[in-house]
JSON list of C-alpha atoms in Angstrom, two decimals:
[
{"chain": "A", "resi": 1, "resn": "MET", "atom": "CA", "xyz": [20.41, -36.61, -2.41]},
{"chain": "A", "resi": 2, "resn": "LYS", "atom": "CA", "xyz": [17.57, -35.01, -4.97]},
{"chain": "A", "resi": 3, "resn": "SER", "atom": "CA", "xyz": [15.98, -32.74, -1.96]},
{"chain": "A", "resi": 4, "resn": "LEU", "atom": "CA", "xyz": [19.83, -31.28, -1.16]},
{"chain": "A", "resi": 5, "resn": "ILE", "atom": "CA", "xyz": [20.41, -30.05, -4.52]},
{"chain": "A", "resi": 6, "resn": "GLN", "atom": "CA", "xyz": [16.79, -28.89, -5.32]},
{"chain": "A", "resi": 7, "resn": "SER", "atom": "CA", "xyz": [16.69, -25.07, -5.78]},
{"chain": "A", "resi": 8, "resn": "ASP", "atom": "CA", "xyz": [14.30, -22.65, -3.98]},
{"chain": "A", "resi": 9, "resn": "PRO", "atom": "CA", "xyz": [12.52, -20.05, -5.93]},
{"chain": "A", "resi": 10, "resn": "VAL", "atom": "CA", "xyz": [14.43, -16.70, -5.75]},
{"chain": "A", "resi": 11, "resn": "GLY", "atom": "CA", "xyz": [13.96, -12.96, -6.89]},
{"chain": "A", "resi": 12, "resn": "LEU", "atom": "CA", "xyz": [15.83, -10.55, -8.78]},
{"chain": "A", "resi": 13, "resn": "PRO", "atom": "CA", "xyz": [16.80, -8.58, -5.80]},
{"chain": "A", "resi": 14, "resn": "GLY", "atom": "CA", "xyz": [18.81, -11.09, -4.31]},
{"chain": "A", "resi": 15, "resn": "LEU", "atom": "CA", "xyz": [20.54, -11.99, -7.67]},
{"chain": "A", "resi": 16, "resn": "ALA", "atom": "CA", "xyz": [21.46, -8.39, -8.07]},
{"chain": "A", "resi": 17, "resn": "ALA", "atom": "CA", "xyz": [22.69, -7.78, -5.00]},
{"chain": "A", "resi": 18, "resn": "PHE", "atom": "CA", "xyz": [24.85, -10.84, -5.15]},
{"chain": "A", "resi": 19, "resn": "ALA", "atom": "CA", "xyz": [26.15, -10.03, -8.95]},
{"chain": "A", "resi": 20, "resn": "GLY", "atom": "CA", "xyz": [26.81, -6.46, -7.55]},
{"chain": "A", "resi": 21, "resn": "GLY", "atom": "CA", "xyz": [29.04, -7.76, -4.38]},
{"chain": "A", "resi": 22, "resn": "VAL", "atom": "CA", "xyz": [30.77, -10.27, -6.52]},
{"chain": "A", "resi": 23, "resn": "LEU", "atom": "CA", "xyz": [31.94, -7.47, -8.78]},
{"chain": "A", "resi": 24, "resn": "LEU", "atom": "CA", "xyz": [33.05, -5.32, -5.83]},
{"chain": "A", "resi": 25, "resn": "PHE", "atom": "CA", "xyz": [34.63, -8.42, -4.42]},
{"chain": "A", "resi": 26, "resn": "PHE", "atom": "CA", "xyz": [36.95, -9.05, -7.27]},
{"chain": "A", "resi": 27, "resn": "LEU", "atom": "CA", "xyz": [37.90, -5.34, -7.46]},
{"chain": "A", "resi": 28, "resn": "ALA", "atom": "CA", "xyz": [38.96, -5.49, -3.88]},
{"chain": "A", "resi": 29, "resn": "LEU", "atom": "CA", "xyz": [40.70, -8.92, -4.84]},
{"chain": "A", "resi": 30, "resn": "ALA", "atom": "CA", "xyz": [42.77, -6.92, -7.69]},
{"chain": "A", "resi": 31, "resn": "ALA", "atom": "CA", "xyz": [43.45, -3.87, -5.37]},
{"chain": "A", "resi": 32, "resn": "ALA", "atom": "CA", "xyz": [44.84, -6.35, -2.74]},
{"chain": "A", "resi": 33, "resn": "ARG", "atom": "CA", "xyz": [47.04, -7.95, -5.48]},
{"chain": "A", "resi": 34, "resn": "TYR", "atom": "CA", "xyz": [48.22, -4.65, -6.77]},
{"chain": "A", "resi": 35, "resn": "ARG", "atom": "CA", "xyz": [49.32, -3.35, -3.28]},
{"chain": "A", "resi": 36, "resn": "ALA", "atom": "CA", "xyz": [51.36, -6.65, -2.66]},
{"chain": "A", "resi": 37, "resn": "THR", "atom": "CA", "xyz": [53.02, -6.70, -5.97]},
{"chain": "A", "resi": 38, "resn": "ARG", "atom": "CA", "xyz": [53.61, -2.82, -5.61]},
{"chain": "A", "resi": 39, "resn": "ALA", "atom": "CA", "xyz": [55.84, -3.50, -2.58]},
{"chain": "A", "resi": 40, "resn": "GLY", "atom": "CA", "xyz": [58.68, -5.25, -4.82]},
{"chain": "A", "resi": 41, "resn": "SER", "atom": "CA", "xyz": [59.84, -8.76, -4.70]},
{"chain": "A", "resi": 42, "resn": "VAL", "atom": "CA", "xyz": [61.36, -9.85, -1.33]},
{"chain": "A", "resi": 43, "resn": "ALA", "atom": "CA", "xyz": [62.43, -13.23, -0.58]},
{"chain": "A", "resi": 44, "resn": "ASP", "atom": "CA", "xyz": [60.14, -15.43, 1.35]},
{"chain": "A", "resi": 45, "resn": "ALA", "atom": "CA", "xyz": [61.16, -16.49, 4.76]},
{"chain": "A", "resi": 46, "resn": "SER", "atom": "CA", "xyz": [59.12, -19.50, 4.56]},
{"chain": "A", "resi": 47, "resn": "SER", "atom": "CA", "xyz": [56.26, -20.65, 2.57]},
{"chain": "A", "resi": 48, "resn": "ASN", "atom": "CA", "xyz": [53.98, -24.00, 2.38]},
{"chain": "A", "resi": 49, "resn": "ARG", "atom": "CA", "xyz": [52.74, -24.90, -1.18]},
{"chain": "A", "resi": 50, "resn": "ALA", "atom": "CA", "xyz": [50.63, -27.34, 0.34]},
{"chain": "A", "resi": 51, "resn": "SER", "atom": "CA", "xyz": [48.21, -24.60, 1.06]},
{"chain": "A", "resi": 52, "resn": "TRP", "atom": "CA", "xyz": [47.29, -24.75, -2.66]},
{"chain": "A", "resi": 53, "resn": "ILE", "atom": "CA", "xyz": [45.46, -27.78, -2.31]},
{"chain": "A", "resi": 54, "resn": "TRP", "atom": "CA", "xyz": [43.30, -26.23, 0.95]},
{"chain": "A", "resi": 55, "resn": "ILE", "atom": "CA", "xyz": [42.73, -23.37, -1.56]},
{"chain": "A", "resi": 56, "resn": "GLY", "atom": "CA", "xyz": [41.30, -25.60, -3.99]},
{"chain": "A", "resi": 57, "resn": "VAL", "atom": "CA", "xyz": [39.09, -27.47, -1.33]},
{"chain": "A", "resi": 58, "resn": "GLN", "atom": "CA", "xyz": [38.07, -24.28, -0.09]},
{"chain": "A", "resi": 59, "resn": "GLY", "atom": "CA", "xyz": [36.74, -23.66, -3.58]},
{"chain": "A", "resi": 60, "resn": "VAL", "atom": "CA", "xyz": [35.13, -26.62, -3.88]},
{"chain": "A", "resi": 61, "resn": "GLY", "atom": "CA", "xyz": [33.02, -25.58, -0.79]},
{"chain": "A", "resi": 62, "resn": "ILE", "atom": "CA", "xyz": [32.01, -22.54, -2.30]},
{"chain": "A", "resi": 63, "resn": "ALA", "atom": "CA", "xyz": [31.38, -24.01, -5.41]},
{"chain": "A", "resi": 64, "resn": "ILE", "atom": "CA", "xyz": [28.91, -26.58, -3.70]},
{"chain": "A", "resi": 65, "resn": "ALA", "atom": "CA", "xyz": [26.76, -23.60, -2.53]},
{"chain": "A", "resi": 66, "resn": "GLY", "atom": "CA", "xyz": [26.56, -22.32, -6.17]},
{"chain": "A", "resi": 67, "resn": "ALA", "atom": "CA", "xyz": [26.22, -25.22, -8.13]},
{"chain": "A", "resi": 68, "resn": "GLY", "atom": "CA", "xyz": [22.80, -26.28, -9.55]},
{"chain": "A", "resi": 69, "resn": "ARG", "atom": "CA", "xyz": [20.10, -24.61, -11.37]},
{"chain": "A", "resi": 70, "resn": "ILE", "atom": "CA", "xyz": [18.63, -21.24, -10.23]},
{"chain": "A", "resi": 71, "resn": "ASP", "atom": "CA", "xyz": [14.94, -20.72, -10.01]},
{"chain": "A", "resi": 72, "resn": "ALA", "atom": "CA", "xyz": [14.19, -17.22, -10.39]},
{"chain": "A", "resi": 73, "resn": "SER", "atom": "CA", "xyz": [10.45, -17.34, -10.61]},
{"chain": "A", "resi": 74, "resn": "LEU", "atom": "CA", "xyz": [9.86, -15.43, -7.29]},
{"chain": "A", "resi": 75, "resn": "ASP", "atom": "CA", "xyz": [8.02, -12.28, -7.75]},
{"chain": "A", "resi": 76, "resn": "PRO", "atom": "CA", "xyz": [10.62, -9.61, -7.46]},
{"chain": "A", "resi": 77, "resn": "LEU", "atom": "CA", "xyz": [8.38, -7.54, -5.67]},
{"chain": "A", "resi": 78, "resn": "SER", "atom": "CA", "xyz": [7.11, -9.99, -2.92]},
{"chain": "A", "resi": 79, "resn": "SER", "atom": "CA", "xyz": [8.29, -9.70, 0.59]},
{"chain": "A", "resi": 80, "resn": "ARG", "atom": "CA", "xyz": [10.13, -12.61, 0.67]},
{"chain": "A", "resi": 81, "resn": "ALA", "atom": "CA", "xyz": [12.15, -11.58, -2.49]},
{"chain": "A", "resi": 82, "resn": "ILE", "atom": "CA", "xyz": [13.14, -7.95, -0.88]},
{"chain": "A", "resi": 83, "resn": "ALA", "atom": "CA", "xyz": [13.92, -9.57, 2.23]},
{"chain": "A", "resi": 84, "resn": "GLU", "atom": "CA", "xyz": [16.37, -12.13, 0.69]},
{"chain": "A", "resi": 85, "resn": "GLY", "atom": "CA", "xyz": [17.55, -9.32, -1.28]},
{"chain": "A", "resi": 86, "resn": "ALA", "atom": "CA", "xyz": [18.43, -7.15, 1.76]},
{"chain": "A", "resi": 87, "resn": "VAL", "atom": "CA", "xyz": [19.79, -10.02, 3.77]},
{"chain": "A", "resi": 88, "resn": "VAL", "atom": "CA", "xyz": [22.12, -10.86, 0.41]},
{"chain": "A", "resi": 89, "resn": "LEU", "atom": "CA", "xyz": [23.33, -7.10, 0.32]},
{"chain": "A", "resi": 90, "resn": "MET", "atom": "CA", "xyz": [24.02, -6.90, 3.86]},
{"chain": "A", "resi": 91, "resn": "LEU", "atom": "CA", "xyz": [26.23, -10.01, 3.89]},
{"chain": "A", "resi": 92, "resn": "MET", "atom": "CA", "xyz": [27.76, -8.93, 0.56]},
{"chain": "A", "resi": 93, "resn": "ILE", "atom": "CA", "xyz": [28.65, -5.50, 1.90]},
{"chain": "A", "resi": 94, "resn": "ALA", "atom": "CA", "xyz": [30.34, -7.29, 5.02]},
{"chain": "A", "resi": 95, "resn": "VAL", "atom": "CA", "xyz": [32.20, -9.59, 2.83]},
{"chain": "A", "resi": 96, "resn": "VAL", "atom": "CA", "xyz": [33.87, -6.66, 0.50]},
{"chain": "A", "resi": 97, "resn": "ALA", "atom": "CA", "xyz": [34.24, -4.34, 3.50]},
{"chain": "A", "resi": 98, "resn": "LEU", "atom": "CA", "xyz": [35.92, -6.89, 5.59]},
{"chain": "A", "resi": 99, "resn": "PHE", "atom": "CA", "xyz": [38.20, -8.44, 2.78]},
{"chain": "A", "resi": 100, "resn": "HIS", "atom": "CA", "xyz": [39.20, -4.80, 1.50]},
{"chain": "A", "resi": 101, "resn": "ALA", "atom": "CA", "xyz": [39.90, -3.71, 5.36]},
{"chain": "A", "resi": 102, "resn": "SER", "atom": "CA", "xyz": [41.99, -6.82, 5.84]},
{"chain": "A", "resi": 103, "resn": "SER", "atom": "CA", "xyz": [43.93, -6.94, 2.74]},
{"chain": "A", "resi": 104, "resn": "ARG", "atom": "CA", "xyz": [44.66, -3.04, 3.05]},
{"chain": "A", "resi": 105, "resn": "ARG", "atom": "CA", "xyz": [46.15, -3.54, 6.38]},
{"chain": "A", "resi": 106, "resn": "MET", "atom": "CA", "xyz": [48.09, -6.73, 5.29]},
{"chain": "A", "resi": 107, "resn": "GLY", "atom": "CA", "xyz": [49.42, -4.77, 2.48]},
{"chain": "A", "resi": 108, "resn": "LYS", "atom": "CA", "xyz": [52.75, -6.42, 1.21]},
{"chain": "A", "resi": 109, "resn": "ASN", "atom": "CA", "xyz": [52.11, -9.24, 3.61]},
{"chain": "A", "resi": 110, "resn": "TRP", "atom": "CA", "xyz": [49.03, -10.38, 1.49]},
{"chain": "A", "resi": 111, "resn": "SER", "atom": "CA", "xyz": [49.02, -13.61, -0.40]},
{"chain": "A", "resi": 112, "resn": "LEU", "atom": "CA", "xyz": [46.91, -16.21, -1.68]},
{"chain": "A", "resi": 113, "resn": "VAL", "atom": "CA", "xyz": [49.21, -18.98, -0.66]},
{"chain": "A", "resi": 114, "resn": "ALA", "atom": "CA", "xyz": [50.47, -19.21, 2.80]},
{"chain": "A", "resi": 115, "resn": "ARG", "atom": "CA", "xyz": [53.76, -17.66, 3.26]},
{"chain": "A", "resi": 116, "resn": "THR", "atom": "CA", "xyz": [55.92, -15.06, 5.30]},
{"chain": "A", "resi": 117, "resn": "ARG", "atom": "CA", "xyz": [58.51, -12.56, 4.04]},
{"chain": "A", "resi": 118, "resn": "GLU", "atom": "CA", "xyz": [61.82, -11.55, 5.24]},
{"chain": "A", "resi": 119, "resn": "ASP", "atom": "CA", "xyz": [60.34, -8.18, 5.90]},
{"chain": "A", "resi": 120, "resn": "HIS", "atom": "CA", "xyz": [56.74, -9.79, 7.07]},
{"chain": "A", "resi": 121, "resn": "GLU", "atom": "CA", "xyz": [55.01, -7.76, 9.74]},
{"chain": "A", "resi": 122, "resn": "LEU", "atom": "CA", "xyz": [52.69, -9.35, 12.54]},
{"chain": "A", "resi": 123, "resn": "VAL", "atom": "CA", "xyz": [49.51, -7.42, 11.60]},
{"chain": "A", "resi": 124, "resn": "GLN", "atom": "CA", "xyz": [47.58, -6.96, 14.88]},
{"chain": "A", "resi": 125, "resn": "SER", "atom": "CA", "xyz": [45.35, -3.82, 13.97]},
{"chain": "A", "resi": 126, "resn": "GLY", "atom": "CA", "xyz": [42.05, -3.45, 12.21]},
{"chain": "A", "resi": 127, "resn": "PRO", "atom": "CA", "xyz": [39.98, -6.60, 11.59]},
{"chain": "A", "resi": 128, "resn": "PHE", "atom": "CA", "xyz": [43.00, -8.60, 12.95]},
{"chain": "A", "resi": 129, "resn": "ALA", "atom": "CA", "xyz": [42.45, -6.87, 16.12]},
{"chain": "A", "resi": 130, "resn": "VAL", "atom": "CA", "xyz": [38.90, -8.57, 16.22]},
{"chain": "A", "resi": 131, "resn": "VAL", "atom": "CA", "xyz": [39.77, -11.99, 14.87]},
{"chain": "A", "resi": 132, "resn": "ARG", "atom": "CA", "xyz": [42.89, -13.58, 13.39]},
{"chain": "A", "resi": 133, "resn": "HIS", "atom": "CA", "xyz": [41.45, -14.64, 10.31]},
{"chain": "A", "resi": 134, "resn": "PRO", "atom": "CA", "xyz": [39.11, -12.23, 9.09]},
{"chain": "A", "resi": 135, "resn": "ILE", "atom": "CA", "xyz": [39.47, -12.86, 5.24]},
{"chain": "A", "resi": 136, "resn": "TYR", "atom": "CA", "xyz": [38.22, -16.53, 5.94]},
{"chain": "A", "resi": 137, "resn": "VAL", "atom": "CA", "xyz": [35.35, -15.14, 7.96]},
{"chain": "A", "resi": 138, "resn": "ALA", "atom": "CA", "xyz": [34.60, -12.92, 4.77]},
{"chain": "A", "resi": 139, "resn": "LEU", "atom": "CA", "xyz": [34.76, -15.80, 2.41]},
{"chain": "A", "resi": 140, "resn": "PHE", "atom": "CA", "xyz": [32.38, -17.77, 4.51]},
{"chain": "A", "resi": 141, "resn": "LEU", "atom": "CA", "xyz": [29.85, -14.89, 4.58]},
{"chain": "A", "resi": 142, "resn": "PHE", "atom": "CA", "xyz": [30.39, -15.00, 0.56]},
{"chain": "A", "resi": 143, "resn": "LEU", "atom": "CA", "xyz": [29.49, -18.48, 0.61]},
{"chain": "A", "resi": 144, "resn": "ILE", "atom": "CA", "xyz": [26.35, -17.94, 2.80]},
{"chain": "A", "resi": 145, "resn": "ALA", "atom": "CA", "xyz": [25.25, -15.02, 0.49]},
{"chain": "A", "resi": 146, "resn": "MET", "atom": "CA", "xyz": [25.57, -17.12, -2.61]},
{"chain": "A", "resi": 147, "resn": "ALA", "atom": "CA", "xyz": [23.58, -19.99, -1.14]},
{"chain": "A", "resi": 148, "resn": "ILE", "atom": "CA", "xyz": [20.92, -17.55, -0.29]},
{"chain": "A", "resi": 149, "resn": "ALA", "atom": "CA", "xyz": [20.97, -15.72, -3.62]},
{"chain": "A", "resi": 150, "resn": "TYR", "atom": "CA", "xyz": [20.77, -18.92, -5.76]},
{"chain": "A", "resi": 151, "resn": "GLY", "atom": "CA", "xyz": [18.30, -20.62, -3.56]},
{"chain": "A", "resi": 152, "resn": "HIS", "atom": "CA", "xyz": [20.69, -23.37, -2.64]},
{"chain": "A", "resi": 153, "resn": "THR", "atom": "CA", "xyz": [20.23, -23.28, 1.17]},
{"chain": "A", "resi": 154, "resn": "ARG", "atom": "CA", "xyz": [19.89, -27.02, 1.28]},
{"chain": "A", "resi": 155, "resn": "GLN", "atom": "CA", "xyz": [23.46, -27.39, -0.27]},
{"chain": "A", "resi": 156, "resn": "LEU", "atom": "CA", "xyz": [25.04, -25.38, 3.01]},
{"chain": "A", "resi": 157, "resn": "PHE", "atom": "CA", "xyz": [24.56, -28.76, 4.61]},
{"chain": "A", "resi": 158, "resn": "LEU", "atom": "CA", "xyz": [27.63, -30.13, 2.45]},
{"chain": "A", "resi": 159, "resn": "ALA", "atom": "CA", "xyz": [29.47, -26.93, 1.50]},
{"chain": "A", "resi": 160, "resn": "VAL", "atom": "CA", "xyz": [29.77, -25.55, 4.77]},
{"chain": "A", "resi": 161, "resn": "PRO", "atom": "CA", "xyz": [31.66, -28.47, 6.26]},
{"chain": "A", "resi": 162, "resn": "VAL", "atom": "CA", "xyz": [33.95, -28.92, 3.11]},
{"chain": "A", "resi": 163, "resn": "TYR", "atom": "CA", "xyz": [34.74, -25.21, 3.48]},
{"chain": "A", "resi": 164, "resn": "ALA", "atom": "CA", "xyz": [35.41, -25.45, 7.30]},
{"chain": "A", "resi": 165, "resn": "ALA", "atom": "CA", "xyz": [37.67, -28.41, 7.09]},
{"chain": "A", "resi": 166, "resn": "ALA", "atom": "CA", "xyz": [39.78, -26.88, 4.04]},
{"chain": "A", "resi": 167, "resn": "THR", "atom": "CA", "xyz": [39.74, -23.53, 6.01]},
{"chain": "A", "resi": 168, "resn": "TRP", "atom": "CA", "xyz": [41.03, -25.25, 9.33]},
{"chain": "A", "resi": 169, "resn": "MET", "atom": "CA", "xyz": [43.90, -26.92, 7.31]},
{"chain": "A", "resi": 170, "resn": "ARG", "atom": "CA", "xyz": [45.00, -23.63, 5.89]},
{"chain": "A", "resi": 171, "resn": "VAL", "atom": "CA", "xyz": [44.94, -22.19, 9.36]},
{"chain": "A", "resi": 172, "resn": "ARG", "atom": "CA", "xyz": [47.15, -24.61, 10.94]},
{"chain": "A", "resi": 173, "resn": "HIS", "atom": "CA", "xyz": [49.79, -24.14, 7.88]},
{"chain": "A", "resi": 174, "resn": "GLU", "atom": "CA", "xyz": [49.53, -20.45, 8.36]},
{"chain": "A", "resi": 175, "resn": "GLU", "atom": "CA", "xyz": [49.75, -20.21, 12.23]},
{"chain": "A", "resi": 176, "resn": "ARG", "atom": "CA", "xyz": [53.06, -22.65, 11.90]},
{"chain": "A", "resi": 177, "resn": "LEU", "atom": "CA", "xyz": [54.76, -20.32, 9.65]},
{"chain": "A", "resi": 178, "resn": "LEU", "atom": "CA", "xyz": [53.53, -17.17, 11.95]},
{"chain": "A", "resi": 179, "resn": "ARG", "atom": "CA", "xyz": [54.91, -19.12, 14.95]},
{"chain": "A", "resi": 180, "resn": "ALA", "atom": "CA", "xyz": [58.15, -19.84, 13.58]},
{"chain": "A", "resi": 181, "resn": "GLN", "atom": "CA", "xyz": [58.74, -16.33, 12.61]},
{"chain": "A", "resi": 182, "resn": "PHE", "atom": "CA", "xyz": [57.53, -14.36, 15.33]},
{"chain": "A", "resi": 183, "resn": "GLY", "atom": "CA", "xyz": [57.68, -16.80, 18.27]},
{"chain": "A", "resi": 184, "resn": "THR", "atom": "CA", "xyz": [56.04, -15.45, 21.64]},
{"chain": "A", "resi": 185, "resn": "ASP", "atom": "CA", "xyz": [54.85, -12.31, 19.97]},
{"chain": "A", "resi": 186, "resn": "TYR", "atom": "CA", "xyz": [52.30, -14.58, 17.86]},
{"chain": "A", "resi": 187, "resn": "ASP", "atom": "CA", "xyz": [51.66, -16.62, 20.86]},
{"chain": "A", "resi": 188, "resn": "ALA", "atom": "CA", "xyz": [50.56, -13.43, 22.81]},
{"chain": "A", "resi": 189, "resn": "TYR", "atom": "CA", "xyz": [48.43, -12.49, 19.83]},
{"chain": "A", "resi": 190, "resn": "ALA", "atom": "CA", "xyz": [46.61, -15.68, 19.59]},
{"chain": "A", "resi": 191, "resn": "ARG", "atom": "CA", "xyz": [45.75, -15.69, 23.29]},
{"chain": "A", "resi": 192, "resn": "ARG", "atom": "CA", "xyz": [44.37, -12.34, 23.16]},
{"chain": "A", "resi": 193, "resn": "VAL", "atom": "CA", "xyz": [42.63, -12.72, 19.66]},
{"chain": "A", "resi": 194, "resn": "LYS", "atom": "CA", "xyz": [40.30, -15.52, 18.76]},
{"chain": "A", "resi": 195, "resn": "ARG", "atom": "CA", "xyz": [40.40, -16.95, 15.03]},
{"chain": "A", "resi": 196, "resn": "PHE", "atom": "CA", "xyz": [36.92, -16.71, 13.75]},
{"chain": "A", "resi": 197, "resn": "VAL", "atom": "CA", "xyz": [34.42, -15.35, 16.26]},
{"chain": "A", "resi": 198, "resn": "PRO", "atom": "CA", "xyz": [35.36, -12.67, 18.67]},
{"chain": "A", "resi": 199, "resn": "GLY", "atom": "CA", "xyz": [35.76, -13.80, 22.17]},
{"chain": "A", "resi": 200, "resn": "LEU", "atom": "CA", "xyz": [34.41, -17.45, 21.15]},
{"chain": "A", "resi": 201, "resn": "PHE", "atom": "CA", "xyz": [36.52, -19.45, 18.61]}
]
């Protein structure tokens, strides 16, 4: 267990890239919430409060990737520190871009907890034309970026399975709601577009 939580030395470029990405991510999150609430309150056609549990477990998976000490002793001008910074920067750009594009495309449909509205629309464009659950893909990339930036890559052996299990349970709840509301339209969409990896899974 000691080897699992041991931190690798990291440099300031990766930490700075991750911190900047986190700031932009939370701005995108605030914008998504604003768009959803600006649409006005419409009664839920269906919801699943159990998804709060799996949101919490997803959070645990992400927290595992970030938990523990950070050894920022790596020379910030070293090739390793610069390479790690570049990888983290690319990952966080992907996280923010994917989350923002997905939540913007969802508009009033976006919500933290699984639910559908009486005026819910089946979004099939933008990132949703490529994968059915792009926001969960973005959060997975966030988890990876955090582990690299903090030097906690060993912790991915535990963080990834926890996050994956919780995500799978959330997906099951959400797809059940969408099938109940959209029926064959959702079935056709699901046959055409994979959940997480284009053309594969």
